[in-house]
Amino acid sequence: MMWVDVRLFGYIVKYSPAGKETFRLELDPEATIDELLAKIHFPPEVERVVLANGRQANSFTRLAEGDEVFIFVPADGG
Amino acid sequence: MNMYGWRGRVLRVDLTRSECKEENLDPQVAKDYIGGRGLGIYYLNKEANPRCDPLSPENMMIMAAGPLTGTSAPTAARYMVMTKGPLTGAVTCSNSGGHFPRELKRAGFDALIFTGRASQPVYLWIDKGRAELRPAGHLWGKNVPETTDALLGETDAKARVACIGPAGEKLVLFAAIMNDKYRAAGRSGVGAVMGSKNLKAVVVLGEGAVPLADKERFNEIQDRVLTKFKNAAKAAPSALSQHGTIGVMTPLTQKHGIFPTQNFLLGTFTGWEAISGQTLTQKYLQKTVACWACPVACGRFTKVEEPGFEGEGEGPEYETGFALGALCMVDNLAAITKANYLCNDLGLDTMTMGATIACAMELFDLGYITEKETGGPIKWGDARKLVELVKLTGYREGFGNELAEGSYRLGERYGHPELAMVSKRLELPGYDPRGLQGTGLNYATSPIGGSHCRAHMAYCEMVGIPKLIDPHEWKGKARIVKVWQDVFSIIDSAGLCIFFAARNLLRPELEILPDGILEYLNAATGANYTLDELVKAGERTLNAERMFLVRAGFNRKDDSLPHRLTHEPLLDGPAQGKVVHLEEMLEEYYRERGWSPEGIPTQSKLEELGLT
């Protein structure tokens, strides 16, 4: 098993297991982003952007121990 | 002739002769240039001398609203100030929302054109279509809220005011024009142009609604767009409404490693959470504020009680938080907010203010300036110094007199202009382009200099609107920047806000098309634009602005970025090791535009757009 640090930004914080914006999550080694999302019951239809260590990640991006995952929904702004 | 959307009238104000004269707006010009920004460059190219001294009576200043401004179309609250900017020498596109622009339309005008210089301070009073110049000697020296309140007292409590503060009077090169107290046409020093003309304020009172060509059709579109927006907001509450631009953007730029820190030496800031919108909401937010017809309400009315930083007013927005915060290494949100209040009161652009202080901090750190010049240490992260320097700048006192010239002239004076983070001498926004290549190209080619609003490439390179693309790839970005710049000029010209339009009124493809704006424009004006005509109008404005620059003496070498961004790899964060591949992208960009390798529109391009 491995641990990753997850941060949910904006209203999607409701999918956080601990109800907090930042949390640690235990996953199988080399788990993908999709596996992470499934574990926190994040609805697949919700539009989102995922960064792993600051780099854009897709459904199949594999994670490693200690990775920082940042999930947000596209929003207007400037 | 009756016009719809457009009011069909332009007011000319000759300040030297103290005369106001109305004229009709040519319907074909209106259609070809849309309004706002497009109309501004049309008049500048026709009548202004691009080589004039921006602070001389020879310079023209235009305030122009779009055909949708003042209608109930979502975010139709914007107007544009176009002139030759004293900070840059380039054309300006200083855009602001609030309620003043709508009132201008209700008073029956699409644009106000100011020429000359008044012999004494004056203000323009427009009372439902009747215009007169009135003495403003008693207002000279007053700050923005004082001026606004005094003018509402002596004209009409329901009127709307755009004015300058002490910074505009003192010709601070990045003075803003403030409307409705807290909204700023901030960039390039348009407030100094107003000050140089001895014009303290414009006060407008209108009546009625902006006439629409096809009201029924307009309401149909309105129902559909707003219902869709509201349903989306129900499913996913808008982060922009909740925490403002400072809440949406700060975590994103920080996590991408492009949050400009310490005068662009770094791309991440350790103190980012302390100055984010979430912290602002918890500690200082009193209420959210919306411009006319805006369903988003990204404005923040805040109040600070910490000793030394007490005050209340609107702000800070993301760009302010980045410039007065991370760029100066200040992680004290009370100080940043206070500095923002002072900028609003004195009438200063918060972005150039922060960036100029950051430049001074680096000059001081490296020993290029000393306490002899500055009157005291100017150290990274000094929150109290930040607030003190803003005040000194607004009144041009002490070292503030040097900061008042902006970062480029400050750096140049002490032999280090390369420490000014500018393009065309305009300080760059809060997205380090080393981590967003297209954003870098847009900064370098934006007609006004370092601005993100001329094509907000961070939307597709970082936020995911309309979809995400690789931010580090430079190949193929030129095409996207060209298309986005043309369409963003349509948003500006129509009188809409990019925050709403980019997500809700454009076709959600990478090569965005303005379908939603087209519908609104046709229902409002009855001008029967085709999609092609509208896109062409956007491109026309970009090329007309470019011709103004060419005639003012700008060329390829001015489509530049600071050496730091093109040659010094970013030191930290996810974009570590990256530089901007500007030269490669520029070649592609000029080809996409149909410009010569020197960046000059070709004869055939000008003919195609009717600009010969």
XYZ file of C-alpha atoms in Angstrom:
690
model
C 0.000 0.000 0.000
C 1.022 3.639 -0.353
C -0.127 7.022 0.877
C -0.855 10.102 -1.223
C -1.838 13.618 -0.151
C -5.077 14.833 -1.702
C -6.552 18.320 -1.814
C -10.068 18.999 -3.095
C -10.745 22.559 -4.051
C -14.134 24.276 -4.096
C -17.527 22.673 -3.593
C -16.185 19.177 -4.371
C -14.756 19.134 -0.855
C -17.980 17.243 -0.090
C -16.315 14.149 -1.572
C -13.561 14.289 1.027
C -13.743 11.212 3.330
C -12.836 13.353 6.339
C -14.921 16.324 5.224
C -11.733 18.377 5.050
C -10.098 20.046 2.075
C -6.817 18.173 2.594
C -6.472 14.521 3.542
C -4.161 11.514 3.190
C -5.425 8.517 1.280
C -4.179 4.945 1.215
C -4.063 3.334 -2.238
C -2.607 0.254 -3.909
C 0.922 0.801 -5.200
C 0.908 2.479 -8.631
C -2.803 3.214 -8.392
C -4.221 5.454 -11.131
C -6.122 8.718 -10.801
C -9.343 6.893 -11.708
C -8.764 4.444 -8.865
C -8.221 7.336 -6.481
C -11.442 9.006 -7.642
C -13.395 5.759 -7.299
C -12.101 5.311 -3.763
C -13.553 8.667 -2.665
C -16.784 8.079 -4.669
C -16.141 11.057 -6.909
C -18.855 10.975 -9.614
C -17.236 10.321 -13.005
C -19.591 12.760 -14.723
C -18.379 15.758 -12.698
C -16.042 17.879 -14.778
C -12.676 18.201 -13.044
C -9.012 18.954 -13.518
C -6.426 16.841 -11.707
C -2.842 17.795 -10.976
C -0.308 15.305 -9.662
C 2.662 17.151 -8.196
C 1.627 20.242 -10.150
C 1.461 18.474 -13.507
C -1.786 17.782 -15.336
C -2.816 14.188 -14.896
C -5.379 12.052 -16.746
C -7.481 9.055 -15.718
C -4.616 6.648 -16.272
C -1.782 8.607 -14.667
C -0.096 6.354 -12.094
C 0.644 7.667 -8.636
C 3.562 7.005 -6.327
C 4.109 7.145 -2.583
C 3.944 10.714 -1.247
C 2.470 12.240 -4.422
C 0.425 15.405 -3.993
C -2.874 15.288 -5.881
C -4.896 18.462 -6.391
C -8.430 18.214 -7.785
C -10.545 21.165 -8.847
C -13.472 22.003 -11.094
C -12.900 24.419 -13.959
C -14.151 27.856 -12.954
C -14.284 31.245 -14.530
C -12.010 33.904 -13.184
C -8.992 36.055 -13.651
C -31.967 57.416 -37.703
C -33.017 55.159 -34.855
C -30.454 52.692 -33.646
C -30.878 49.802 -31.233
C -28.269 48.542 -28.780
C -26.149 51.449 -29.895
C -27.541 54.853 -28.920
C -26.248 56.372 -32.145
C -24.681 59.404 -30.505
C -21.132 60.372 -29.591
C -20.235 63.328 -27.394
C -17.163 65.361 -28.280
C -15.680 67.344 -25.423
C -13.115 69.943 -26.437
C -11.540 70.805 -23.091
C -9.365 73.614 -24.469
C -12.399 75.504 -25.788
C -14.703 74.268 -23.080
C -17.213 73.004 -25.652
C -19.438 69.929 -25.814
C -20.783 68.859 -29.186
C -22.881 65.869 -30.162
C -22.560 63.928 -33.366
C -24.180 60.856 -34.853
C -22.544 57.476 -34.852
C -22.201 56.150 -38.393
C -24.158 52.824 -38.433
C -21.622 51.171 -40.735
C -18.735 52.150 -38.430
C -20.747 50.818 -35.506
C -21.258 47.484 -37.230
C -17.652 47.173 -38.435
C -16.101 48.016 -35.053
C -18.939 46.801 -32.745
C -18.377 49.426 -30.031
C -16.270 49.845 -26.874
C -12.728 48.866 -27.683
C -13.324 48.663 -31.429
C -14.954 52.068 -31.592
C -12.137 53.534 -29.493
C -9.416 52.421 -31.888
C -11.487 53.579 -34.862
C -11.516 57.162 -33.565
C -7.891 57.046 -32.392
C -6.654 55.908 -35.800
C -8.801 58.458 -37.571
C -7.932 61.480 -35.469
C -5.096 60.982 -32.978
C -1.383 61.427 -33.533
C 0.192 58.099 -32.473
C 3.505 59.878 -31.892
C 2.085 62.513 -29.552
C 3.241 62.972 -25.970
C 0.538 61.048 -24.029
C 0.330 63.748 -21.364
C 0.076 66.657 -23.804
C -3.194 68.306 -24.876
C -2.642 66.657 -28.269
C -3.571 63.226 -26.872
C -7.189 62.073 -27.240
C -9.039 60.080 -24.610
C -12.116 58.020 -25.422
C -14.586 56.417 -23.062
C -16.683 53.939 -25.022
C -19.417 51.474 -24.137
C -20.515 48.532 -26.252
C -23.898 47.896 -27.896
C -24.738 45.389 -25.143
C -23.528 47.603 -22.279
C -26.478 48.573 -20.122
C -28.787 45.909 -21.542
C -29.753 43.030 -19.295
C -27.439 40.563 -21.078
C -25.367 38.848 -18.373
C -22.325 40.966 -17.366
C -23.175 43.710 -19.879
C -21.613 46.257 -17.549
C -18.316 47.121 -19.200
C -16.782 50.172 -20.818
C -13.354 50.876 -22.219
C -10.932 53.782 -21.887
C -8.800 54.128 -24.996
C -5.962 56.619 -25.379
C -2.202 56.642 -25.823
C -0.932 55.397 -22.478
C 1.741 57.401 -20.650
C 3.264 54.321 -18.995
C 3.676 52.432 -22.260
C 3.399 54.821 -25.210
C 1.085 52.151 -26.630
C -2.661 52.167 -27.135
C -4.640 51.416 -23.947
C -7.617 49.107 -23.359
C -8.476 49.963 -19.778
C -11.699 48.160 -19.062
C -14.046 48.556 -16.115
C -17.470 47.395 -14.980
C -19.768 48.524 -12.181
C -22.699 50.834 -12.936
C -21.176 53.916 -14.571
C -20.983 52.304 -18.040
C -24.679 51.439 -18.027
C -25.555 54.977 -16.991
C -23.558 56.361 -19.913
C -25.696 54.306 -22.270
C -28.901 55.317 -20.489
C -27.853 58.941 -20.947
C -27.881 58.275 -24.679
C -24.191 58.018 -25.594
C -22.025 55.260 -27.026
C -18.801 57.178 -26.537
C -17.256 60.332 -25.101
C -14.257 61.790 -26.919
C -12.040 64.178 -24.958
C -9.484 66.424 -26.638
C -7.297 69.335 -25.512
C -6.714 70.495 -21.961
C -8.884 72.631 -19.702
C -7.214 75.757 -18.294
C -8.668 75.000 -14.844
C -9.876 71.737 -13.262
C -13.314 70.770 -14.592
C -15.755 67.899 -14.521
C -18.219 66.775 -17.158
C -21.859 66.573 -16.077
C -24.214 64.685 -18.354
C -27.831 64.982 -17.277
C -30.052 62.768 -19.449
C -28.391 63.757 -22.688
C -27.490 67.372 -21.850
C -23.772 67.847 -21.266
C -21.857 70.682 -19.613
C -18.403 71.288 -18.203
C -18.342 72.573 -14.649
C -15.517 73.913 -12.457
C -13.813 71.287 -10.292
C -11.238 73.389 -8.425
C -12.967 72.557 -5.144
C -12.472 68.821 -5.806
C -8.795 68.943 -6.777
C -6.744 67.080 -4.180
C -9.689 65.031 -2.937
C -9.458 61.240 -3.030
C -11.836 58.999 -4.960
C -14.559 58.395 -2.322
C -14.518 62.075 -1.265
C -14.763 63.233 -4.871
C -17.547 60.766 -5.635
C -19.621 61.755 -2.608
C -19.139 65.484 -3.244
C -20.223 65.114 -6.873
C -23.287 63.045 -6.038
C -24.175 65.770 -3.542
C -23.959 68.604 -6.051
C -25.501 66.811 -9.043
C -27.929 63.979 -8.317
C -27.733 61.164 -5.783
C -28.742 58.695 -8.514
C -25.929 59.711 -10.878
C -22.799 57.619 -11.465
C -19.253 58.917 -11.200
C -15.941 58.081 -12.852
C -13.068 60.157 -11.487
C -9.391 60.376 -10.715
C -7.781 60.663 -7.305
C -4.586 62.474 -6.274
C -2.486 59.994 -8.314
C -4.128 61.062 -11.574
C -3.730 64.735 -10.685
C -0.031 64.198 -9.919
C 0.401 62.356 -13.227
C 1.500 59.085 -11.667
C 2.175 57.077 -14.820
C -0.071 54.214 -13.705
C -2.953 56.239 -12.286
C -6.377 54.661 -12.767
C -9.816 56.066 -13.545
C -12.110 54.852 -10.762
C -15.848 54.477 -11.240
C -18.517 53.716 -8.636
C -15.729 54.299 -6.041
C -14.117 50.876 -6.305
C -14.046 49.784 -9.946
C -10.901 50.646 -11.906
C -10.063 51.277 -15.525
C -6.673 50.510 -14.127
C -3.967 49.845 -16.612
C -1.458 51.897 -18.625
C -2.019 55.204 -16.811
C -5.338 56.392 -18.249
C -5.892 58.336 -14.984
C -2.770 60.399 -15.677
C -4.129 61.314 -19.127
C -7.320 62.513 -17.456
C -5.226 64.473 -14.926
C -3.123 66.032 -17.691
C -6.348 67.330 -19.219
C -7.460 68.882 -15.931
C -10.529 66.647 -16.072
C -11.343 65.492 -12.550
C -14.494 63.500 -13.200
C -17.322 62.446 -15.478
C -20.738 62.326 -13.827
C -23.663 60.761 -15.682
C -27.359 60.463 -15.073
C -29.551 58.655 -17.584
C -33.055 57.309 -17.807
C -34.974 54.415 -19.298
C -33.599 51.246 -20.796
C -31.307 50.733 -23.750
C -33.653 50.149 -26.742
C -33.507 46.676 -28.255
C -34.192 45.723 -31.884
C -35.979 42.459 -31.078
C -37.005 42.383 -27.458
C -38.818 39.073 -27.669
C -35.867 37.300 -29.215
C -33.533 38.952 -26.686
C -35.649 37.656 -23.797
C -35.702 34.147 -25.259
C -31.903 34.060 -25.410
C -31.728 35.557 -21.951
C -33.997 32.866 -20.476
C -32.020 30.072 -22.050
C -28.560 31.400 -21.067
C -29.502 32.298 -17.512
C -31.399 29.063 -16.866
C -28.406 27.078 -18.041
C -26.086 29.171 -15.876
C -28.300 28.853 -12.800
C -28.718 25.095 -13.192
C -24.973 24.667 -13.541
C -24.469 26.792 -10.424
C -26.947 24.619 -8.527
C -25.008 21.460 -9.384
C -21.621 23.081 -8.877
C -21.647 26.340 -6.922
C -19.427 28.905 -8.590
C -16.063 29.214 -6.859
C -15.860 32.701 -8.321
C -18.990 33.780 -6.421
C -17.833 32.033 -3.276
C -14.243 33.199 -2.963
C -13.708 35.716 -5.790
C -10.919 35.714 -8.357
C -8.368 35.596 -5.545
C -9.955 32.355 -4.336
C -10.164 30.706 -7.756
C -6.753 31.598 -9.083
C -4.352 31.629 -6.119
C -4.437 27.854 -5.431
C -4.295 27.063 -9.152
C -1.261 29.190 -9.984
C 0.481 28.066 -6.788
C -0.131 24.378 -7.560
C 1.021 24.810 -11.162
C 4.141 26.562 -9.898
C 3.390 29.725 -11.828
C 2.411 32.033 -8.948
C 4.896 34.860 -9.584
C 6.856 35.364 -6.404
C 9.731 37.683 -5.449
C 9.646 39.662 -8.704
C 9.371 36.478 -10.820
C 12.437 34.871 -9.237
C 10.200 32.030 -8.014
C 6.985 30.326 -9.143
C 5.612 29.280 -5.756
C 5.037 31.257 -2.563
C 5.276 29.659 0.889
C 2.748 32.160 2.232
C 0.118 31.463 -0.457
C -2.619 30.146 1.819
C -2.423 33.182 4.067
C -3.230 35.433 1.091
C -5.764 33.242 -0.735
C -9.437 34.008 -1.269
C -10.483 31.365 1.234
C -8.605 33.261 3.948
C -10.122 36.522 2.722
C -13.619 35.043 3.010
C -12.987 33.808 6.557
C -11.306 36.927 7.904
C -12.490 40.024 6.073
C -15.400 39.426 3.679
C -18.501 41.469 4.509
C -20.516 40.847 1.360
C -20.111 39.953 -2.290
C -20.605 42.655 -4.909
C -21.972 42.391 -8.437
C -21.651 44.766 -11.367
C -24.759 45.658 -13.399
C -26.534 42.559 -14.805
C -23.966 40.130 -13.402
C -25.117 36.730 -12.090
C -21.607 35.916 -10.791
C -20.776 38.630 -8.222
C -17.018 38.103 -7.935
C -16.536 41.471 -6.169
C -15.564 41.384 -2.493
C -16.578 44.091 -0.023
C -14.180 43.676 2.871
C -13.325 45.219 6.211
C -10.017 45.036 8.072
C -9.588 45.883 11.747
C -5.927 45.011 12.404
C -4.104 48.041 13.823
C -2.272 49.970 11.136
C -4.292 48.353 8.351
C -7.814 49.422 9.264
C -10.256 50.198 6.518
C -13.068 48.966 4.335
C -13.865 48.846 0.665
C -13.702 46.469 -2.274
C -10.897 44.026 -2.921
C -8.471 42.468 -3.205
C -8.871 40.547 -6.447
C -6.417 37.905 -7.625
C -4.156 40.247 -9.561
C -3.937 42.581 -6.585
C -3.190 39.725 -4.193
C -0.423 38.441 -6.430
C 1.175 41.836 -7.136
C 1.017 43.412 -3.681
C 1.503 39.973 -2.053
C 3.631 37.171 -3.508
C 5.554 39.406 -5.881
C 6.752 41.451 -2.879
C 6.929 38.354 -0.603
C 4.245 39.888 1.612
C 2.101 37.195 3.265
C 0.057 39.580 5.396
C -3.450 39.734 3.897
C -4.461 42.686 6.096
C -1.579 44.728 4.674
C -2.339 43.693 1.092
C -5.991 44.613 1.554
C -5.050 47.953 3.116
C -2.656 48.674 0.234
C -5.550 47.844 -2.112
C -7.857 50.319 -0.303
C -5.188 53.010 -0.650
C -4.783 52.289 -4.369
C -8.556 52.646 -4.791
C -8.692 55.881 -2.784
C -5.703 57.480 -4.508
C -6.604 56.079 -7.956
C -3.695 53.715 -8.687
C -3.392 50.471 -10.676
C -2.756 47.796 -8.033
C -0.896 45.549 -10.494
C 1.733 48.052 -11.606
C 1.949 49.375 -8.042
C 2.831 45.952 -6.631
C 5.176 45.087 -9.466
C 7.020 48.393 -9.144
C 7.511 47.900 -5.408
C 8.753 44.343 -6.114
C 11.246 45.774 -8.614
C 12.397 48.321 -6.002
C 12.795 45.525 -3.444
C 15.029 43.578 -5.800
C 17.058 46.704 -6.687
C 17.525 47.314 -2.959
C 18.366 43.679 -2.211
C 21.089 43.721 -4.871
C 22.465 47.048 -3.642
C 21.588 48.976 -6.826
C 19.632 51.428 -4.712
C 20.348 52.249 -1.090
C 18.718 54.023 1.809
C 20.219 57.224 0.415
C 17.674 57.072 -2.441
C 14.837 55.328 -0.679
C 14.924 57.053 2.703
C 14.854 53.700 4.525
C 15.223 49.962 3.915
C 12.889 48.370 1.343
C 13.028 44.696 2.201
C 11.220 41.678 0.758
C 8.087 40.901 2.724
C 7.915 44.158 4.702
C 4.144 44.605 5.054
C 4.238 48.028 6.708
C 6.664 49.357 4.121
C 4.317 48.148 1.366
C 1.474 50.264 2.715
C 3.741 53.281 3.271
C 5.120 53.123 -0.288
C 1.642 53.055 -1.847
C 0.752 56.226 0.021
C 3.995 57.974 -0.988
C 3.459 56.978 -4.629
C -0.093 58.319 -4.832
C 1.121 61.752 -3.744
C 4.547 61.517 -5.444
C 6.281 62.173 -2.143
C 9.838 61.094 -1.284
C 10.837 57.824 -2.956
C 7.216 57.512 -4.088
C 8.055 60.081 -6.752
C 10.356 57.511 -8.373
C 7.944 54.610 -7.933
C 5.318 56.789 -9.657
C 7.176 56.256 -12.945
C 6.555 52.484 -12.972
C 9.075 49.650 -12.810
C 10.711 50.115 -16.213
C 11.745 53.722 -15.671
C 12.766 52.925 -12.089
C 15.035 50.085 -13.218
C 16.401 52.121 -16.101
C 17.252 55.057 -13.830
C 19.455 52.815 -11.724
C 20.991 50.956 -14.654
C 18.896 47.771 -14.440
C 15.802 47.910 -16.647
C 16.026 44.105 -16.962
C 14.664 43.861 -13.417
C 11.365 45.388 -14.587
C 8.955 42.516 -15.309
C 7.182 44.220 -18.199
C 6.172 43.877 -21.809
C 5.906 47.183 -23.686
C 6.647 48.697 -20.253
C 3.385 47.351 -18.806
C 3.882 45.170 -15.720
C 2.985 41.504 -16.228
C -0.021 39.793 -14.620
C 0.061 36.955 -12.085
C 0.765 33.935 -14.307
C 4.454 33.104 -14.814
C 4.571 32.400 -18.561
C 7.514 30.028 -18.165
C 4.871 27.513 -17.115
C 2.223 28.629 -19.651
C 3.794 29.149 -23.087
C 0.728 30.567 -24.835
C 0.240 33.039 -22.017
C 3.793 34.257 -22.680
C 3.047 34.790 -26.365
C -0.115 36.679 -25.500
C 1.720 38.977 -23.059
C 4.316 39.768 -25.725
C 1.813 40.465 -28.516
C -1.024 42.091 -26.566
C -1.466 45.570 -28.087
C -1.336 47.289 -24.698
C 1.671 45.341 -23.375
C 1.746 42.849 -20.484
C -1.918 41.982 -20.050
C -3.745 38.683 -19.606
C -7.159 40.080 -20.533
C -6.478 40.413 -24.248
C -6.636 36.565 -24.506
C -6.790 34.757 -21.200
C -4.752 31.710 -22.240
C -4.576 30.458 -18.650
C -8.187 29.343 -19.200
C -7.101 26.606 -21.617
C -3.542 26.146 -20.359
C -4.444 25.827 -16.675
C -8.124 26.062 -15.752
C -9.674 23.772 -18.365
C -11.933 26.212 -20.248
C -13.066 25.102 -22.785
C -10.609 22.216 -22.400
C -7.124 21.636 -21.089
C -4.096 21.749 -23.337
C -0.439 21.131 -22.500
C 0.824 24.362 -20.929
C 4.470 23.594 -21.672
C 4.054 22.923 -25.395
C 4.846 25.964 -27.536
C 4.211 24.511 -30.999
C 0.759 25.384 -32.297
C 0.088 27.948 -29.575
C 0.378 30.873 -31.995
C -2.787 29.849 -33.798
C -4.764 29.611 -30.553
C -3.461 32.945 -29.265
C -4.434 34.626 -32.537
C -7.968 33.192 -32.464
C -8.432 33.989 -28.770
C -7.167 37.563 -29.114
C -9.642 38.225 -31.918
C -12.587 36.783 -29.980
C -11.638 38.481 -26.700
C -11.658 41.799 -28.555
C -15.280 41.047 -29.531
C -16.148 40.506 -25.842
C -14.465 43.841 -25.005
C -16.164 45.661 -27.857
C -19.630 44.300 -27.127
C -19.447 45.520 -23.516
C -19.300 42.127 -21.783
C -17.063 40.689 -19.072
C -14.599 37.966 -20.063
C -15.277 36.008 -16.860
C -18.803 35.112 -17.942
C -18.480 35.219 -21.721
C -15.506 32.844 -21.930
C -17.461 30.062 -20.275
C -21.024 30.755 -21.349
C -21.126 32.651 -24.637
C -18.400 31.004 -26.722
C -18.450 27.712 -28.588
C -16.652 25.270 -26.255
C -13.922 24.322 -28.690
C -10.273 25.270 -28.539
C -10.721 27.527 -31.570
C -13.434 29.464 -29.779
C -16.227 31.099 -31.772
C -18.537 33.804 -30.415
C -21.918 32.131 -31.119
C -23.539 33.346 -27.905
C -22.372 36.912 -28.362
C -23.611 36.843 -31.968
C -27.131 35.947 -30.827
C -27.228 38.686 -28.223
C -25.759 41.293 -30.581
C -28.231 40.578 -33.353
C -31.247 40.634 -31.054
C -30.036 43.868 -29.435
C -28.879 45.778 -32.526
C -30.745 44.239 -35.454
C -27.495 44.545 -37.401
C -27.743 40.979 -38.751
C -24.133 40.041 -38.188
C -23.064 36.731 -39.644
C -20.607 34.737 -37.554
C -17.918 35.494 -40.149
C -18.585 39.229 -40.031
C -18.373 39.233 -36.265
C -15.110 37.294 -36.144
C -13.745 39.606 -38.818
C -14.719 42.622 -36.714
C -12.632 41.207 -33.877
C -9.663 40.705 -36.144
C -10.163 44.218 -37.558
C -9.828 45.726 -34.083
C -6.623 43.800 -33.363
C -5.122 44.940 -36.663
C -6.284 48.541 -36.212
C -4.589 48.571 -32.801
C -1.462 47.097 -34.344
C -1.419 49.880 -36.947
C -1.623 52.455 -34.163
C 1.434 50.818 -32.587
C 3.312 50.676 -35.898
C 2.676 54.375 -36.489
C 3.776 55.111 -32.914
C 7.123 53.469 -33.715
C 6.666 49.986 -32.243
C 7.997 46.915 -34.050
C 8.993 43.310 -33.525
C 11.569 44.120 -30.860
C 8.750 45.466 -28.685
C 6.893 42.132 -28.797
C 9.157 41.034 -26.000
C 9.349 39.571 -22.519
C 11.895 40.216 -19.775
C 15.213 38.383 -20.208
C 14.459 36.547 -16.959
C 11.487 34.768 -18.531
C 13.099 33.830 -21.845
C 16.578 32.925 -20.580
C 16.556 32.104 -16.854
C 14.911 28.736 -16.123
C 12.301 28.827 -13.362
C 13.997 27.801 -10.112
C 11.257 25.943 -8.274
C 7.971 24.078 -8.434
C 6.312 21.984 -11.154
C 7.482 24.330 -13.950
C 11.091 24.242 -12.751
C 13.666 24.485 -15.531
C 11.287 26.061 -18.064
C 11.730 29.261 -20.065
C 9.368 30.913 -22.579
C 10.071 29.938 -26.211
C 9.040 33.348 -27.432
C 11.058 33.764 -30.634
C 9.830 30.453 -32.037
C 6.194 31.263 -31.221
C 6.482 34.802 -32.633
C 7.486 33.492 -36.085
C 4.377 31.317 -36.125
C 2.199 34.084 -34.725
C 3.089 36.632 -37.417
C 2.400 34.016 -40.087
C -0.996 33.224 -38.564
C -1.834 36.935 -38.490
C -0.734 37.635 -42.046
C 1.884 40.075 -40.813
C 5.420 40.553 -42.109
C 8.336 38.909 -40.231
C 8.811 42.335 -38.609
C 5.308 42.152 -37.221
C 3.671 44.669 -39.546
C 0.246 43.894 -41.082
C 0.659 43.310 -44.815
C -1.162 45.415 -47.381
C -3.349 42.462 -48.355
C -4.340 41.823 -44.723
C -5.275 45.489 -44.308
C -7.303 45.419 -47.522
C -9.081 42.250 -46.445
C -10.165 44.011 -43.241
C -11.028 47.343 -44.861
C -8.255 49.159 -43.015
C -6.517 50.845 -45.936
